Short mmCIF file of C-alpha atoms and ligand atoms in Angstrom, two decimals:
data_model
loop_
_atom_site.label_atom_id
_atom_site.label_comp_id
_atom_site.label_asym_id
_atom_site.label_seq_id
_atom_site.Cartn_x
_atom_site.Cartn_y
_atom_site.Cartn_z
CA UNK Q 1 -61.73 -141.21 -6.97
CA UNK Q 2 -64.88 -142.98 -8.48
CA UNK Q 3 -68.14 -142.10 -6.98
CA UNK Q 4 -71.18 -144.44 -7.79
CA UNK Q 5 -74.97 -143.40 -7.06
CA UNK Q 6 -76.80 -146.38 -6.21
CA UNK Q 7 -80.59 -144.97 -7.42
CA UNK Q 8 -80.59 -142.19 -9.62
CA UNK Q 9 -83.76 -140.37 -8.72
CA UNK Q 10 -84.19 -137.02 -7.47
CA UNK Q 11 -81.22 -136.76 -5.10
CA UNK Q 12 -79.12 -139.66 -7.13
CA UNK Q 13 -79.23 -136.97 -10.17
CA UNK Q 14 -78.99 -133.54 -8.00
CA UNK Q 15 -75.54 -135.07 -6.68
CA UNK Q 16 -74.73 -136.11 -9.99
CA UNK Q 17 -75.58 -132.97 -11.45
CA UNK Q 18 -73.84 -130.78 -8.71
CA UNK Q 19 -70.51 -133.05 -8.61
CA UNK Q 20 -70.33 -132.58 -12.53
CA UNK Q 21 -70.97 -128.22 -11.99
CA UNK Q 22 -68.34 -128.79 -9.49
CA UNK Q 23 -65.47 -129.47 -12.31
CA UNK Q 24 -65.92 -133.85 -11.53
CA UNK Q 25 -65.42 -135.75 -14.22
CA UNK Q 26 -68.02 -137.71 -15.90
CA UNK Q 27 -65.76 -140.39 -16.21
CA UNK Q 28 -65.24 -140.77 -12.42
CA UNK Q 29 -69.09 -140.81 -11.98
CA UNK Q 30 -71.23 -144.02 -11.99
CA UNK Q 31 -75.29 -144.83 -11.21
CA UNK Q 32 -77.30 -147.39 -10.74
CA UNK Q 33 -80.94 -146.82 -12.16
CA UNK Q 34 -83.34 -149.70 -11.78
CA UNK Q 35 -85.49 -148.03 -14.84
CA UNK Q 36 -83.86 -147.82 -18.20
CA UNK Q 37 -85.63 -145.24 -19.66
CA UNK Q 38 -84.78 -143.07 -16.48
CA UNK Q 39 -80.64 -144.72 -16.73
CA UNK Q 40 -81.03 -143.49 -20.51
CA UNK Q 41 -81.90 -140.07 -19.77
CA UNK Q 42 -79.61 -139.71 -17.00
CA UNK Q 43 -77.07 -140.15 -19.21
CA UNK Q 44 -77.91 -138.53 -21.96
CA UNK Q 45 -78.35 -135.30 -19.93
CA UNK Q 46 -74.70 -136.02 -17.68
CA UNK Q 47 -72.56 -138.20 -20.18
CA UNK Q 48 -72.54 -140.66 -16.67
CA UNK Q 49 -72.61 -144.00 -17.11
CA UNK Q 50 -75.39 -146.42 -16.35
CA UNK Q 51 -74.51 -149.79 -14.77
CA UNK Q 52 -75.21 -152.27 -13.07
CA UNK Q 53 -74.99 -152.73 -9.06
CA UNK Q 54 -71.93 -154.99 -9.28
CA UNK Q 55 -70.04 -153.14 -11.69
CA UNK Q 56 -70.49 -150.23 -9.24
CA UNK Q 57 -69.38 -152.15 -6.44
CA UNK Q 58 -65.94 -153.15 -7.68
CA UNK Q 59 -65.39 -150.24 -9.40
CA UNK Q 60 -66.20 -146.91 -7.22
CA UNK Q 61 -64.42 -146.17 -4.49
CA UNK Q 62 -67.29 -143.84 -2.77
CA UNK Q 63 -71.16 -146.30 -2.93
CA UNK Q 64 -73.76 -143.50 -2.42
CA UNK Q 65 -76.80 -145.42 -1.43
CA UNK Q 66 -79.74 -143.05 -2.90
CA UNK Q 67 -82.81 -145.35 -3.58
CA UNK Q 68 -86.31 -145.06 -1.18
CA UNK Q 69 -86.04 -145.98 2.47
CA UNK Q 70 -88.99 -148.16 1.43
CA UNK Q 71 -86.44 -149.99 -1.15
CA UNK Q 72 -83.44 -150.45 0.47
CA UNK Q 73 -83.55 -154.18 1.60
CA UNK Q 74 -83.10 -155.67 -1.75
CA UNK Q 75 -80.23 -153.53 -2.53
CA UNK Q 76 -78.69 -154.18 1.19
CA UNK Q 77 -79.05 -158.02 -0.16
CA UNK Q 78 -77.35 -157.37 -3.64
CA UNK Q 79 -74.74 -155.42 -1.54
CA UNK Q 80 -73.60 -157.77 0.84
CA UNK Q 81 -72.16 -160.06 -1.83
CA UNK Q 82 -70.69 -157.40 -3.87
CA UNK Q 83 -68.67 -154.70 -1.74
CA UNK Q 84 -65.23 -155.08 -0.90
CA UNK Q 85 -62.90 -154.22 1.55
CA UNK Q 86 -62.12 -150.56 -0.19
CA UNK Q 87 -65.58 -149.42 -0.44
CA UNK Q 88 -67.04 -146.75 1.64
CA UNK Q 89 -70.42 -146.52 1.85
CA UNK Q 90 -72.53 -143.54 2.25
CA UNK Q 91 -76.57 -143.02 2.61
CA UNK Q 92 -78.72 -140.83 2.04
CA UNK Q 93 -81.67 -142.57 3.19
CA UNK Q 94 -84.02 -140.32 5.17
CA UNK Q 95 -84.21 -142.43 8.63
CA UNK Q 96 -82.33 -145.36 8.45
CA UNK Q 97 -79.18 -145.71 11.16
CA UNK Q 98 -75.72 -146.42 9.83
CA UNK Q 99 -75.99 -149.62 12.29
CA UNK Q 100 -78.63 -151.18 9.57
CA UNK Q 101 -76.04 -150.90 6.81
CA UNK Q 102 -73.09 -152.22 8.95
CA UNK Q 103 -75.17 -154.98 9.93
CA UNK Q 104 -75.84 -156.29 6.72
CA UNK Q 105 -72.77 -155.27 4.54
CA UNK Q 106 -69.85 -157.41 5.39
CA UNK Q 107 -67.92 -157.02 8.58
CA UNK Q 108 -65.97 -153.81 8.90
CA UNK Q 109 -67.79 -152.01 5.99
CA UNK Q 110 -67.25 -148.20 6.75
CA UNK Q 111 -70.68 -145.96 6.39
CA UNK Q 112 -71.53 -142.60 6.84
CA UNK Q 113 -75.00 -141.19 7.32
CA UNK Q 114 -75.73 -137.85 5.18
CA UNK Q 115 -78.71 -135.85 5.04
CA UNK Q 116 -78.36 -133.51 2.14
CA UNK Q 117 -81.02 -131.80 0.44
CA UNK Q 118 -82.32 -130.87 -3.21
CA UNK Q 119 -80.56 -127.78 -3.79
CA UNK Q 120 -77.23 -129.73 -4.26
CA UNK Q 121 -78.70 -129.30 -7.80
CA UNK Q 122 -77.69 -125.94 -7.76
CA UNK Q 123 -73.98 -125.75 -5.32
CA UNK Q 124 -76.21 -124.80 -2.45
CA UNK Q 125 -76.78 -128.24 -0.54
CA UNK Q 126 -77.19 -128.37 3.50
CA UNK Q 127 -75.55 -131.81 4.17
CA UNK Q 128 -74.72 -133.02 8.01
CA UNK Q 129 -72.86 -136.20 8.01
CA UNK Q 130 -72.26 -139.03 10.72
CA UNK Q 131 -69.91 -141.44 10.53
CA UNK Q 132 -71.24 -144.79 11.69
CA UNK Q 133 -68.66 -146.77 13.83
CA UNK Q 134 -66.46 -147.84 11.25
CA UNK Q 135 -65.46 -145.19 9.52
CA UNK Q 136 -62.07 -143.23 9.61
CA UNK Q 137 -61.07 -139.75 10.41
CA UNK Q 138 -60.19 -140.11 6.81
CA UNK Q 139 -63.00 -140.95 5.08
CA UNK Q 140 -65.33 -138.65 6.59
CA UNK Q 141 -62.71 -136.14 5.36
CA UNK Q 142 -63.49 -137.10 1.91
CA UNK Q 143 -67.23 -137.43 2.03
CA UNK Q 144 -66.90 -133.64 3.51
CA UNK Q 145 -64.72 -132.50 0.71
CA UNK Q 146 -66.95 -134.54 -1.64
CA UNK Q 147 -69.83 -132.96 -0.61
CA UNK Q 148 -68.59 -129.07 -0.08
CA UNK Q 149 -68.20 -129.44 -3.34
CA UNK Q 150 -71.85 -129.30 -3.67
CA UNK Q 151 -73.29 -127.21 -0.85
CA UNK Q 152 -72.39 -126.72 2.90
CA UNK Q 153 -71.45 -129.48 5.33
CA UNK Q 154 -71.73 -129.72 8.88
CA UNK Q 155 -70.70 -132.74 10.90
CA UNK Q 156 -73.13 -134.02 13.90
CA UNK Q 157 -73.85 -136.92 15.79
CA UNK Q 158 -75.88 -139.48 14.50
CA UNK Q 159 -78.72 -139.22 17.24
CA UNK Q 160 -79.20 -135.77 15.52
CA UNK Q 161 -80.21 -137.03 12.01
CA UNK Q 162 -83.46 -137.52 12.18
CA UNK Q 163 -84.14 -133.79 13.45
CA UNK Q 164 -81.90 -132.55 10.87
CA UNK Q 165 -83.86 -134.68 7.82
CA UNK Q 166 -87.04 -132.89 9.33
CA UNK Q 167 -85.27 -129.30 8.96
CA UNK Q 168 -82.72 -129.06 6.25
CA UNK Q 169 -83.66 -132.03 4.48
CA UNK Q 170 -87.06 -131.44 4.19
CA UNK Q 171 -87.39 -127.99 4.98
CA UNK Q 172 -86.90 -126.61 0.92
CA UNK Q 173 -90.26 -128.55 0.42
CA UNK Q 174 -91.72 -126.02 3.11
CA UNK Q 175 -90.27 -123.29 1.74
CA UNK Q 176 -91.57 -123.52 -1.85
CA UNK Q 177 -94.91 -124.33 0.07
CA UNK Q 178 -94.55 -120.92 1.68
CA UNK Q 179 -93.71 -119.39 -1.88
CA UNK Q 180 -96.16 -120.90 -4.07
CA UNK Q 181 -98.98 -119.87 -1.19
CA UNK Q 182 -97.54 -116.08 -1.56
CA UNK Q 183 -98.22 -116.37 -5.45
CA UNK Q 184 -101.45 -117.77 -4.42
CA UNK Q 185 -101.90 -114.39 -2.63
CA UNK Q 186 -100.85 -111.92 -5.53
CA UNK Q 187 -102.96 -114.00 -8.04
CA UNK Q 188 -105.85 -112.93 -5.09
CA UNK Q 189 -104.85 -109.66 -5.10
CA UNK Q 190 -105.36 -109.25 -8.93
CA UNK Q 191 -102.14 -109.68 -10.02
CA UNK Q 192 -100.61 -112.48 -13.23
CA UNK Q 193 -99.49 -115.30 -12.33
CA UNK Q 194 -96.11 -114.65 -13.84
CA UNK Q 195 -95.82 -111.21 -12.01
CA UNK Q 196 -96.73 -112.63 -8.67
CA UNK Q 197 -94.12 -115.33 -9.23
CA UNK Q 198 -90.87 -112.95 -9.92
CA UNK Q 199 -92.27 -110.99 -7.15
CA UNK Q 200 -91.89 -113.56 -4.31
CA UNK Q 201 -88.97 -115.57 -6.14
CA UNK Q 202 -87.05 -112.67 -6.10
CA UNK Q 203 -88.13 -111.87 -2.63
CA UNK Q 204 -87.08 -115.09 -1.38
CA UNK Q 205 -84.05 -114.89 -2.58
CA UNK Q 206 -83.45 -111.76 -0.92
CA UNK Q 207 -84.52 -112.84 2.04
CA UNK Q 208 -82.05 -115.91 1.66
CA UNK Q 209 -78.96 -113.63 0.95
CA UNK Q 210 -79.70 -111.55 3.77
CA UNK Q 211 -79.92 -114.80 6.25
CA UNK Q 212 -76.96 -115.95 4.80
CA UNK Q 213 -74.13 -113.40 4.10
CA UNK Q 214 -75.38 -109.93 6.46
CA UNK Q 215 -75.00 -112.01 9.87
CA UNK Q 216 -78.13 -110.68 11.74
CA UNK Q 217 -80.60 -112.80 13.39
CA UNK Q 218 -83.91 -113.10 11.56
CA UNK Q 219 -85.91 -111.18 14.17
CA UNK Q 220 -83.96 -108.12 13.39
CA UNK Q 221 -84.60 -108.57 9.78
CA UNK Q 222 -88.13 -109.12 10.02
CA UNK Q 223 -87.96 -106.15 12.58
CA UNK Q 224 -86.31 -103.98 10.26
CA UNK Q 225 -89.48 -104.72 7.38
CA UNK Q 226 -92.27 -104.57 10.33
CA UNK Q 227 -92.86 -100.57 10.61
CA UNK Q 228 -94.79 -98.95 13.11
CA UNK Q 229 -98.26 -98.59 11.89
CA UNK Q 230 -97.95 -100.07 8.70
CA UNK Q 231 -98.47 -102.99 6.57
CA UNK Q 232 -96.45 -105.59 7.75
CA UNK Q 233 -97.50 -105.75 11.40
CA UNK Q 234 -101.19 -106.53 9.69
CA UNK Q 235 -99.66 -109.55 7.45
CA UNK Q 236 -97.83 -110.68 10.97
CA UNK Q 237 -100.86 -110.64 13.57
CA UNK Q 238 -102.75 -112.79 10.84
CA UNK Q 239 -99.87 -115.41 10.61
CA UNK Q 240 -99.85 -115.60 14.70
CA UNK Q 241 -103.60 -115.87 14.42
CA UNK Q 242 -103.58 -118.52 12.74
CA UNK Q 243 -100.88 -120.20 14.53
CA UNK Q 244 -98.32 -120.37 11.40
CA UNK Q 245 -95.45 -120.23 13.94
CA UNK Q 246 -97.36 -123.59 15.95
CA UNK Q 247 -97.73 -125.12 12.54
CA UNK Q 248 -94.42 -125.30 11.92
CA UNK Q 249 -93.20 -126.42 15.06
CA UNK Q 250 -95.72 -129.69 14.27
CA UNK Q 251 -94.85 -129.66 10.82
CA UNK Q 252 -90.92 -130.48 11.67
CA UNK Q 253 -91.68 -132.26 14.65
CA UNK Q 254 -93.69 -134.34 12.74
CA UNK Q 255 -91.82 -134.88 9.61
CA UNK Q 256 -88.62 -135.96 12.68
CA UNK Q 257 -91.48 -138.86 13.73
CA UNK Q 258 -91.49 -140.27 10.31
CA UNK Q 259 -87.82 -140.33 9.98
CA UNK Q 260 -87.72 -142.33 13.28
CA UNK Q 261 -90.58 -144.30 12.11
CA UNK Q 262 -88.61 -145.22 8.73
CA UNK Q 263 -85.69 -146.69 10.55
CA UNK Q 264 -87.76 -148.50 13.27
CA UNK Q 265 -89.24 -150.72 10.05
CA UNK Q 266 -86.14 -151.85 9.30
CA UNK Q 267 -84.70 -153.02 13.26
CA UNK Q 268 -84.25 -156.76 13.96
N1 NAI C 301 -85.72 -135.85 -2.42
C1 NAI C 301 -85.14 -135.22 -1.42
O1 NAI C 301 -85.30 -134.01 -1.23
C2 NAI C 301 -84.23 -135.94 -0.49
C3 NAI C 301 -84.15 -137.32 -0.49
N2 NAI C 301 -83.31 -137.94 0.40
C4 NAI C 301 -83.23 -139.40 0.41
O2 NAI C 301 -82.70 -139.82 -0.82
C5 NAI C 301 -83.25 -141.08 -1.16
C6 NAI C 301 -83.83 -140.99 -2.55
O3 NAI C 301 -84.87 -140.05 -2.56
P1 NAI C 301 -85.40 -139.46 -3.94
O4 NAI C 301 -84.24 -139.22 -4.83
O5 NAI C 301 -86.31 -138.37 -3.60
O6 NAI C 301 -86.23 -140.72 -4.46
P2 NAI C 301 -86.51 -141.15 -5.95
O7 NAI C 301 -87.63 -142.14 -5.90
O8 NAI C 301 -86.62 -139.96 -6.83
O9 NAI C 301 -85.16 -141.91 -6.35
C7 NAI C 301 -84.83 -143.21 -6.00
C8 NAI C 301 -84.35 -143.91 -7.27
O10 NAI C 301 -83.79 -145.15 -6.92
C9 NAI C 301 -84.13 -146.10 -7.92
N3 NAI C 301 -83.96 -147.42 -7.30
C10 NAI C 301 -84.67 -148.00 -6.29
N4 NAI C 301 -84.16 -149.19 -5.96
C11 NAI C 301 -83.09 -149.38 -6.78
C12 NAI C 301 -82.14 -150.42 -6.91
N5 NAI C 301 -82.17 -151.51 -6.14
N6 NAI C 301 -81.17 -150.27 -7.84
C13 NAI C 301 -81.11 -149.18 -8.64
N7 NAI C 301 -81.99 -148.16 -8.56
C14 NAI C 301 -82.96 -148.26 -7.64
C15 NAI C 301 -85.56 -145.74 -8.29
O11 NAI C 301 -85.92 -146.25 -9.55
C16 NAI C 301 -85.48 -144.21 -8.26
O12 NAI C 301 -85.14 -143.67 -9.52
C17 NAI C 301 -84.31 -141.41 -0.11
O13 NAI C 301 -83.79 -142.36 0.79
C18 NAI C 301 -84.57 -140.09 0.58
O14 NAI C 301 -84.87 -140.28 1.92
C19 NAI C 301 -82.49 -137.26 1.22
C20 NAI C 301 -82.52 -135.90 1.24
C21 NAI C 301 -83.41 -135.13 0.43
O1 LIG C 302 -89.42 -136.64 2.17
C1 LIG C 302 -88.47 -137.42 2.33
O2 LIG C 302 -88.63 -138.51 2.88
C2 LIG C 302 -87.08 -137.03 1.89
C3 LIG C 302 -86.13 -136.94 3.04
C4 LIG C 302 -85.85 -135.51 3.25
C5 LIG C 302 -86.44 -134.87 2.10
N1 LIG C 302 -87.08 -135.70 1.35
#
């Protein structure tokens, strides 16, 4: 199977990147990369080849639409004229509805909606996938398999997306937020940079194998660091006076506006 990246930038080259870690071949890999110098580097890092839109068109069998919300109209364009009847398209376009793509991609085109996130770069993706009305049992079978490869997958409906590009999809960008404020904190607190850094690196990390392989709810692991009269409880009742918990609620909720507001510009 022949997978082609249509924009190679930061999510283009983490799927790359992860497919190839996964055991894919580089010859089964294709991108699209508006910039040369970026295409050149791309494949000087990967050994994938840079071409151009129709060449990926006829020859993948998987079109993984990766460019800008903001830029997808000319490619849509290019795209109609190019994609035939074996090609499955996926996006990973924050906010726009599979109904955009099937409207302008010829009749019958089958797309599926993913919202992955950065850390594909590293085998440890959250994708959630939606087929859009055209696709097969089939071929969301292979997008899944396609993208355990590189992370977990959950299938949801598509009225769910835009919640889940405000949680999973961005939520590593609030995460490192959280983590370079903590080094912020030690660096307050007198400590080097570098020191404060391993600290809360390695302390998120923790944190994130605990969430993920010991099974207990978070509240019990925050319970379990919280003791009675001592330090923890003082770092909490700060955070709730300042409404960090509120903050985030907005933050999310707010982030799920704009990708609503990012498929609105593109409705007839
Ligand atoms: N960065 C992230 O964490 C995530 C991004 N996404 C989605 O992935 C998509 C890409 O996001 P990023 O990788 O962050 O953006 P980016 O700007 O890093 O990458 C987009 C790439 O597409 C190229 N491009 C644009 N139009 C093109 C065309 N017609 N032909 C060939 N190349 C073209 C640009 O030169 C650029 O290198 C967006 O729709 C975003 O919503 C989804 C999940 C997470
Ligand atoms: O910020 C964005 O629009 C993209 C979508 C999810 C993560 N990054």
């Amino acid at each position: 199977m022949t997978v082609a990246v249509l924009g190679a930038g930061k999510i283009g080259e983490a799927l790359l990147s992860g497919l190839l870690d996964a055991g894919y071949d580089a010859g089964d890999l294709l991108f699209t990369e508006r910039h040369p110098e970026r295409a050149a580097e791309l494949t000087d890092r990967y050994g994938v080849k840079g071409v151009e839109v129709a060449e990926a068109a006829t020859r993948a069998d998987v079109l993984v639409v990766a460019v800008k919300p903001q830029d997808i109209e000319p490619l849509l364009d290019e795209l109609a004229d190019l994609i035939g009847p074996g090609s499955l398209v996926v996006s990973m376009c924050a906010g726009l509805p599979t109904s955009l793509f099937e409207r302008r991609l010829p009749a019958g085109t089958p797309v599926i909606r993913v919202m992955p996130n950065t850390p594909m770069l590293v085998g440890a993706a959250m994708s959630a996938v939606s087929p859009g009305k055209h696709a097969t049992d089939e071929q969301l079978q292979i997008v899944e398999r396609l993208l355990s490869s590189v992370g977990k997958v959950v299938v949801l409906p598509e009225s769910q997306q835009d919640a889940v590009t405000a949680l999973s999809g961005s939520g590593p960008a609030y995460f490192f937020y959280l983590v370079e404020a903590m080094i912020d904190a030690g660096i307050l607190l007198g400590l080097p940079r570098a020191v404060a850094q391993q600290l809360i690196v390695q302390a998120a990390v923790g944190a994130g194998k605990m969430l993920d392989e010991g099974g207990e709810h978070p509240v019990m692991l925050r319970e379990n660091v919280t003791s009675p009269g001592g330090t923890t409880i003082n770092g909490i009742r700060e955070l709730e006076k300042h409404g960090v918990r509120a903050a985030l609620l907005d933050a999310i909720e707010s982030a799920r506006d704009r990708s609503v507001e990012l498929g609105k510009a593109h409705e007839e």
